[in-house]
PDB file of C-alpha atoms in Angstrom:
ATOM      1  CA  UNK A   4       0.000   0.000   0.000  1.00  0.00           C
ATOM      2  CA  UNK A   5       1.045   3.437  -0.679  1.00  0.00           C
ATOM      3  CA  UNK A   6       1.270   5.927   2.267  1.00  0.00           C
ATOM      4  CA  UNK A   7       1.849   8.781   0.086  1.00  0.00           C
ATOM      5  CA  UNK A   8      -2.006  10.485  -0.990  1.00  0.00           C
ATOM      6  CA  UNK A   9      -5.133  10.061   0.719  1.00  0.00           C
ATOM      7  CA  UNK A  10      -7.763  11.613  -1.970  1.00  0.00           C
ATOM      8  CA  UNK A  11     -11.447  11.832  -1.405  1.00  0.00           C
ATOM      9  CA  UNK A  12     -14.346  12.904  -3.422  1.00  0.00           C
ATOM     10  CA  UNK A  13     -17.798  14.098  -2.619  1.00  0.00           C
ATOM     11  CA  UNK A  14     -21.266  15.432  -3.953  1.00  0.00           C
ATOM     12  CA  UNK A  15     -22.395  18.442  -1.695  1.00  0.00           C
ATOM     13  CA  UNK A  16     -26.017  20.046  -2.979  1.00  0.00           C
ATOM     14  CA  UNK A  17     -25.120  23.355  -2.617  1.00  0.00           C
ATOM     15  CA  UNK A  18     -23.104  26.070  -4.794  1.00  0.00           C
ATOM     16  CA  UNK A  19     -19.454  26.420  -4.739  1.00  0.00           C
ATOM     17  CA  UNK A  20     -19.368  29.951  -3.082  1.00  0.00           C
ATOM     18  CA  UNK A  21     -21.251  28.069  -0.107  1.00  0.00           C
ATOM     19  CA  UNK A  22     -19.203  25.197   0.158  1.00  0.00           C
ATOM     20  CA  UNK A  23     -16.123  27.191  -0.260  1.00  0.00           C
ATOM     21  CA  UNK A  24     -16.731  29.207   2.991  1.00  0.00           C
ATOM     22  CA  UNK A  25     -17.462  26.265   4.863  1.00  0.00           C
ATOM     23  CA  UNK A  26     -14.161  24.403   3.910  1.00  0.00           C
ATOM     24  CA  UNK A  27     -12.392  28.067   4.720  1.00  0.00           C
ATOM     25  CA  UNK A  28     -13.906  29.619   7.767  1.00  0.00           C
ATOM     26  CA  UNK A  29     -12.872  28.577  10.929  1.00  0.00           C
ATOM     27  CA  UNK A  30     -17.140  29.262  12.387  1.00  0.00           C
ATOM     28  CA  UNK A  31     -17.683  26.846   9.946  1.00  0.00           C
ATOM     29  CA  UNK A  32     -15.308  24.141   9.911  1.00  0.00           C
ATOM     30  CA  UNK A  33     -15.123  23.800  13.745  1.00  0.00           C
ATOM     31  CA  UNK A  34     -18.690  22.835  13.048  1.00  0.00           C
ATOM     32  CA  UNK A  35     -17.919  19.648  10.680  1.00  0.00           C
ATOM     33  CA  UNK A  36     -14.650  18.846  11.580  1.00  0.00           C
ATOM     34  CA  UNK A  37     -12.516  20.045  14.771  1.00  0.00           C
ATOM     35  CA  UNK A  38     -13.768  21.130  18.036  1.00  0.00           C
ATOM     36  CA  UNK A  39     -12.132  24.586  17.468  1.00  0.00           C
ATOM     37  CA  UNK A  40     -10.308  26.244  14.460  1.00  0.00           C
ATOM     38  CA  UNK A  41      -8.533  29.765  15.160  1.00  0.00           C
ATOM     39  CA  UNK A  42      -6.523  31.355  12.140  1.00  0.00           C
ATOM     40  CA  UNK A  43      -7.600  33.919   9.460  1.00  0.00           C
ATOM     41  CA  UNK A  44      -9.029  32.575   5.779  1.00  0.00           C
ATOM     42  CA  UNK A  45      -6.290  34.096   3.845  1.00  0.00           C
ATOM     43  CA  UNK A  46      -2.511  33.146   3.043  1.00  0.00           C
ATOM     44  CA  UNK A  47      -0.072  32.803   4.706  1.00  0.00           C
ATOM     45  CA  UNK A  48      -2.120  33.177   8.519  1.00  0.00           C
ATOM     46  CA  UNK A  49      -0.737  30.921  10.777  1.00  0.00           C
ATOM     47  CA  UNK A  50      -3.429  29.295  13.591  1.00  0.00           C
ATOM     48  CA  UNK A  51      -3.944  26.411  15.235  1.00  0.00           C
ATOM     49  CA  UNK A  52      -6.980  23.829  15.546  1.00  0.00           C
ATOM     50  CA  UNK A  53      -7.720  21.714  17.946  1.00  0.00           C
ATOM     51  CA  UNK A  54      -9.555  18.261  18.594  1.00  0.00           C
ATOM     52  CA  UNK A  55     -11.150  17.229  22.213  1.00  0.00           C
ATOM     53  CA  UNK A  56      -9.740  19.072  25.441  1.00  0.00           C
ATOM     54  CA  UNK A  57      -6.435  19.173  25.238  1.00  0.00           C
ATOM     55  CA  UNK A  58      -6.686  19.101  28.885  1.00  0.00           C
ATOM     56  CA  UNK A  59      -8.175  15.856  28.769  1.00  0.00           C
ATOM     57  CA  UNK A  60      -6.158  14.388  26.061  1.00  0.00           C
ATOM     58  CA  UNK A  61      -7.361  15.832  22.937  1.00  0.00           C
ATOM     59  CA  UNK A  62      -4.807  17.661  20.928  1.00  0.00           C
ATOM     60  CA  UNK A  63      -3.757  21.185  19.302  1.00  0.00           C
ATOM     61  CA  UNK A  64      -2.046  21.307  16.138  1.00  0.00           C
ATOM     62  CA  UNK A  65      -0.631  23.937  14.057  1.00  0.00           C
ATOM     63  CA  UNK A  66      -2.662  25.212  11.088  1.00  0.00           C
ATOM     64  CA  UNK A  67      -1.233  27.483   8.065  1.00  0.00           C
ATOM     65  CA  UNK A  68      -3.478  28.497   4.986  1.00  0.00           C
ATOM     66  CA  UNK A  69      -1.526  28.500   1.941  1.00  0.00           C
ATOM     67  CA  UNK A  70      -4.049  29.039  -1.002  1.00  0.00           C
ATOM     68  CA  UNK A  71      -7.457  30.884  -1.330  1.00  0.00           C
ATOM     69  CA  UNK A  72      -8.978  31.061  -4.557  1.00  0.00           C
ATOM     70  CA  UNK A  73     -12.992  31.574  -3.619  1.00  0.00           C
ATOM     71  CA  UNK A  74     -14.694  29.588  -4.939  1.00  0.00           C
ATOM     72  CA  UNK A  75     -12.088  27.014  -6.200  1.00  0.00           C
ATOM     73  CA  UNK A  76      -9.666  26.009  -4.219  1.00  0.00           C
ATOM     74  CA  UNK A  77      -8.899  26.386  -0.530  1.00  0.00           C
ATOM     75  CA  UNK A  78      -5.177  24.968   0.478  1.00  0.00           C
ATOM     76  CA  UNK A  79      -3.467  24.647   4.417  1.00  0.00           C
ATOM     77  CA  UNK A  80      -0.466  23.318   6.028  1.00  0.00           C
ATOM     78  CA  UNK A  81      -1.677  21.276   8.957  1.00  0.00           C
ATOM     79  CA  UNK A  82      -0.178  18.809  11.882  1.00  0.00           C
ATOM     80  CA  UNK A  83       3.036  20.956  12.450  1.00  0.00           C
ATOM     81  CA  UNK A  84       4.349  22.112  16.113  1.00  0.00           C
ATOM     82  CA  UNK A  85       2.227  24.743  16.932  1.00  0.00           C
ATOM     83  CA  UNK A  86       4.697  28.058  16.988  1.00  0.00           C
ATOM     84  CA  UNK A  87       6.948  26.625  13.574  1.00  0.00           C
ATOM     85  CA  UNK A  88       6.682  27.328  10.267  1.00  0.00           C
ATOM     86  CA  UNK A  89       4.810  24.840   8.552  1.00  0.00           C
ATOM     87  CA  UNK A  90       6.901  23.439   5.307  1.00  0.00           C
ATOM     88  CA  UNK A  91       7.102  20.812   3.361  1.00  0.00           C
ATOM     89  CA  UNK A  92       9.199  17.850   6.218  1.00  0.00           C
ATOM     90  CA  UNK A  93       6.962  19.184   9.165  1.00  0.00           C
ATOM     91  CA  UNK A  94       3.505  19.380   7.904  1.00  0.00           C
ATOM     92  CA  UNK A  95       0.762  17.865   6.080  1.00  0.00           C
ATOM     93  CA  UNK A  96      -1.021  19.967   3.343  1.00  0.00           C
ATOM     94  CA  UNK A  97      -4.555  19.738   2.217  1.00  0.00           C
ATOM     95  CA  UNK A  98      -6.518  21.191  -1.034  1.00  0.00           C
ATOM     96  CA  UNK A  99     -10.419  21.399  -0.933  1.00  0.00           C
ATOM     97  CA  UNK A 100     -11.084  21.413  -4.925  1.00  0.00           C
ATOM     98  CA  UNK A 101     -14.421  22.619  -5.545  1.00  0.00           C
ATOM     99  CA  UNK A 102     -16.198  22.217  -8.930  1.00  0.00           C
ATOM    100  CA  UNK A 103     -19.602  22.896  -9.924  1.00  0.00           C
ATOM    101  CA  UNK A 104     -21.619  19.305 -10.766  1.00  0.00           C
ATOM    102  CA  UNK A 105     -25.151  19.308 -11.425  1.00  0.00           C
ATOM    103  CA  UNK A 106     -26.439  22.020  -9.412  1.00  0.00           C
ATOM    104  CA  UNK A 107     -23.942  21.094  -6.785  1.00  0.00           C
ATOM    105  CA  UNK A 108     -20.695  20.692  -5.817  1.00  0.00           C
ATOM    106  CA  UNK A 109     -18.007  18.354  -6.156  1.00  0.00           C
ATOM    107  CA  UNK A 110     -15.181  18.552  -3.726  1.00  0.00           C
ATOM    108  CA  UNK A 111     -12.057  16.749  -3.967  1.00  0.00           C
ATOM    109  CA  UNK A 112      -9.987  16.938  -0.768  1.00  0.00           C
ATOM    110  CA  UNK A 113      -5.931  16.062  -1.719  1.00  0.00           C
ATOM    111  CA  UNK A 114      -3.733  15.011   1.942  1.00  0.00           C
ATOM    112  CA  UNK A 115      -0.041  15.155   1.265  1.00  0.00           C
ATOM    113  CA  UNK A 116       3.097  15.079   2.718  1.00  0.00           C
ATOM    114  CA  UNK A 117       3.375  12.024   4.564  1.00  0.00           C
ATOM    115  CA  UNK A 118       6.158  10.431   3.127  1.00  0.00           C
ATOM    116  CA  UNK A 119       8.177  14.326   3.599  1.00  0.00           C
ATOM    117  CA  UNK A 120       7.631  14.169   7.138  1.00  0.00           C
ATOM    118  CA  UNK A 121      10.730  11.471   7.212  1.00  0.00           C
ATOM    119  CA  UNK A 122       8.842   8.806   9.610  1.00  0.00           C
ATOM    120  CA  UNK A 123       9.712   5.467  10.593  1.00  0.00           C
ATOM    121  CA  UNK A 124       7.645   3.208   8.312  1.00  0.00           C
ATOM    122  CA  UNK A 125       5.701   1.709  11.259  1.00  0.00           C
ATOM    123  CA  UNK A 126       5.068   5.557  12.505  1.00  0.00           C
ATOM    124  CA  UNK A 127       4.353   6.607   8.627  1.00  0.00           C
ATOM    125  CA  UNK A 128       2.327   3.918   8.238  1.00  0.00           C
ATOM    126  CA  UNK A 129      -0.298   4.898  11.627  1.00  0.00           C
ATOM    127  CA  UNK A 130      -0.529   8.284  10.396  1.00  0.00           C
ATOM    128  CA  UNK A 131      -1.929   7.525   6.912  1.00  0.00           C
ATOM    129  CA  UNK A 132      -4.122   5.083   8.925  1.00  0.00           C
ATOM    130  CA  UNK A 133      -5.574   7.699  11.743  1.00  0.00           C
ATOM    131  CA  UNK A 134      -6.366  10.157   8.740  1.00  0.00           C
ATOM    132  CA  UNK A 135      -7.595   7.685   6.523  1.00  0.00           C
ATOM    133  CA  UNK A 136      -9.931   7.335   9.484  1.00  0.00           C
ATOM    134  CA  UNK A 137     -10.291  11.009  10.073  1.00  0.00           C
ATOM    135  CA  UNK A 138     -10.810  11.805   6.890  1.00  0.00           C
ATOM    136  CA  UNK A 139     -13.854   8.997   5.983  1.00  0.00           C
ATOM    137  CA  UNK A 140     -15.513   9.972   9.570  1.00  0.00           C
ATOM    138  CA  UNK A 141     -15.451  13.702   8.981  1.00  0.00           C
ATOM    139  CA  UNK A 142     -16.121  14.083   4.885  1.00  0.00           C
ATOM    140  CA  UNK A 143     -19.436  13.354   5.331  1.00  0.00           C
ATOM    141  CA  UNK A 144     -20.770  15.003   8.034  1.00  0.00           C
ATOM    142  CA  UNK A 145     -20.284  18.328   5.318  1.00  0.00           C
ATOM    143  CA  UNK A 146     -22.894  17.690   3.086  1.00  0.00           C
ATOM    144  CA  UNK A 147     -25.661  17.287   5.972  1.00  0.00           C
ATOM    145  CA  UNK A 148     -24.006  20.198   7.839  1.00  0.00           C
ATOM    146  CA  UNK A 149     -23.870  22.832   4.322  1.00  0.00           C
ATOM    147  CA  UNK A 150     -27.605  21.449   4.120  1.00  0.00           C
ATOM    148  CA  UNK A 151     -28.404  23.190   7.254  1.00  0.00           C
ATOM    149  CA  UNK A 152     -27.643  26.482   5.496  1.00  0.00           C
ATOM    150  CA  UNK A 153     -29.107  26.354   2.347  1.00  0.00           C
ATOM    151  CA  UNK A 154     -32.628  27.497   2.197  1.00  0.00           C
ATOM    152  CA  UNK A 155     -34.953  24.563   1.326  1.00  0.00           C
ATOM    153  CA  UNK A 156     -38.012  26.270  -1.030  1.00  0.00           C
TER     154      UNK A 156
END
């Protein structure tokens, strides 16, 4: 198996402009995917999100938006030690590719990077794993959260 890509595509009923801000602002994603998200939708802000209480075991990780073309594309740096520069050895990056499909949406979501990060295999190969996991438990909660904002006729 190749740790190297994890690539996932979706349907989302609603336009790109929608889905687009709730792939890029933190009010939104903290509502589909972590339990807080604090950095500014433009490039080069550095932030942090966090899963669980950190207090209690969850975890903070460093965030960094790369790319922000509304309503295309949407691009971060993720997993590094909060307080470094995210790069290409110490972080994972993401693109949200957004293209219109029959009324919709279709988003492609691209994880990179884990091969750069210069793990042991077994360590490389848990990592791909846990957001393998991540990934297929939060992708679709999305859809049923965008449809929560769309007005229904």
């Amino acid at each position: 198996m190749e740790f190297g890509t994890i690539e996932r595509e979706i349907h989302i009923d609603a336009s790109p402009e929608i889905v687009f801000e709730v792939v890029s602002s933190p009010e939104h994603l903290r509502e589909w995917w972590p339990d807080d998200a604090r950095y500014e939708p433009v490039p080069g802000s550095e932030g942090e999100i966090v899963f669980g209480d950190p207090a209690a075991g969850g975890g903070t990780v460093g965030f960094a938006v790369v790319d922000v073309r509304p309503p295309h594309t949407f691009t971060f740096r993720w997993t590094h030690p909060v307080g470094e520069v995210a790069g290409e050895g110490n972080s994972l990056l993401v693109t949200f590719e957004l293209t219109p499909s029959g009324g919709g949406t279709r988003l492609t979501m691209t994880e990179t990077g884990f091969r750069e990060r210069g793990w042991e295999v077994a360590v490389l190969e848990q990592q791909y794993r846990e957001h393998v996991a991540g990934w297929d438990h939060f992708l679709p909660r999305l859809a049923p959260y965008v449809a929560t904002l769309v007005a229904r006729p």
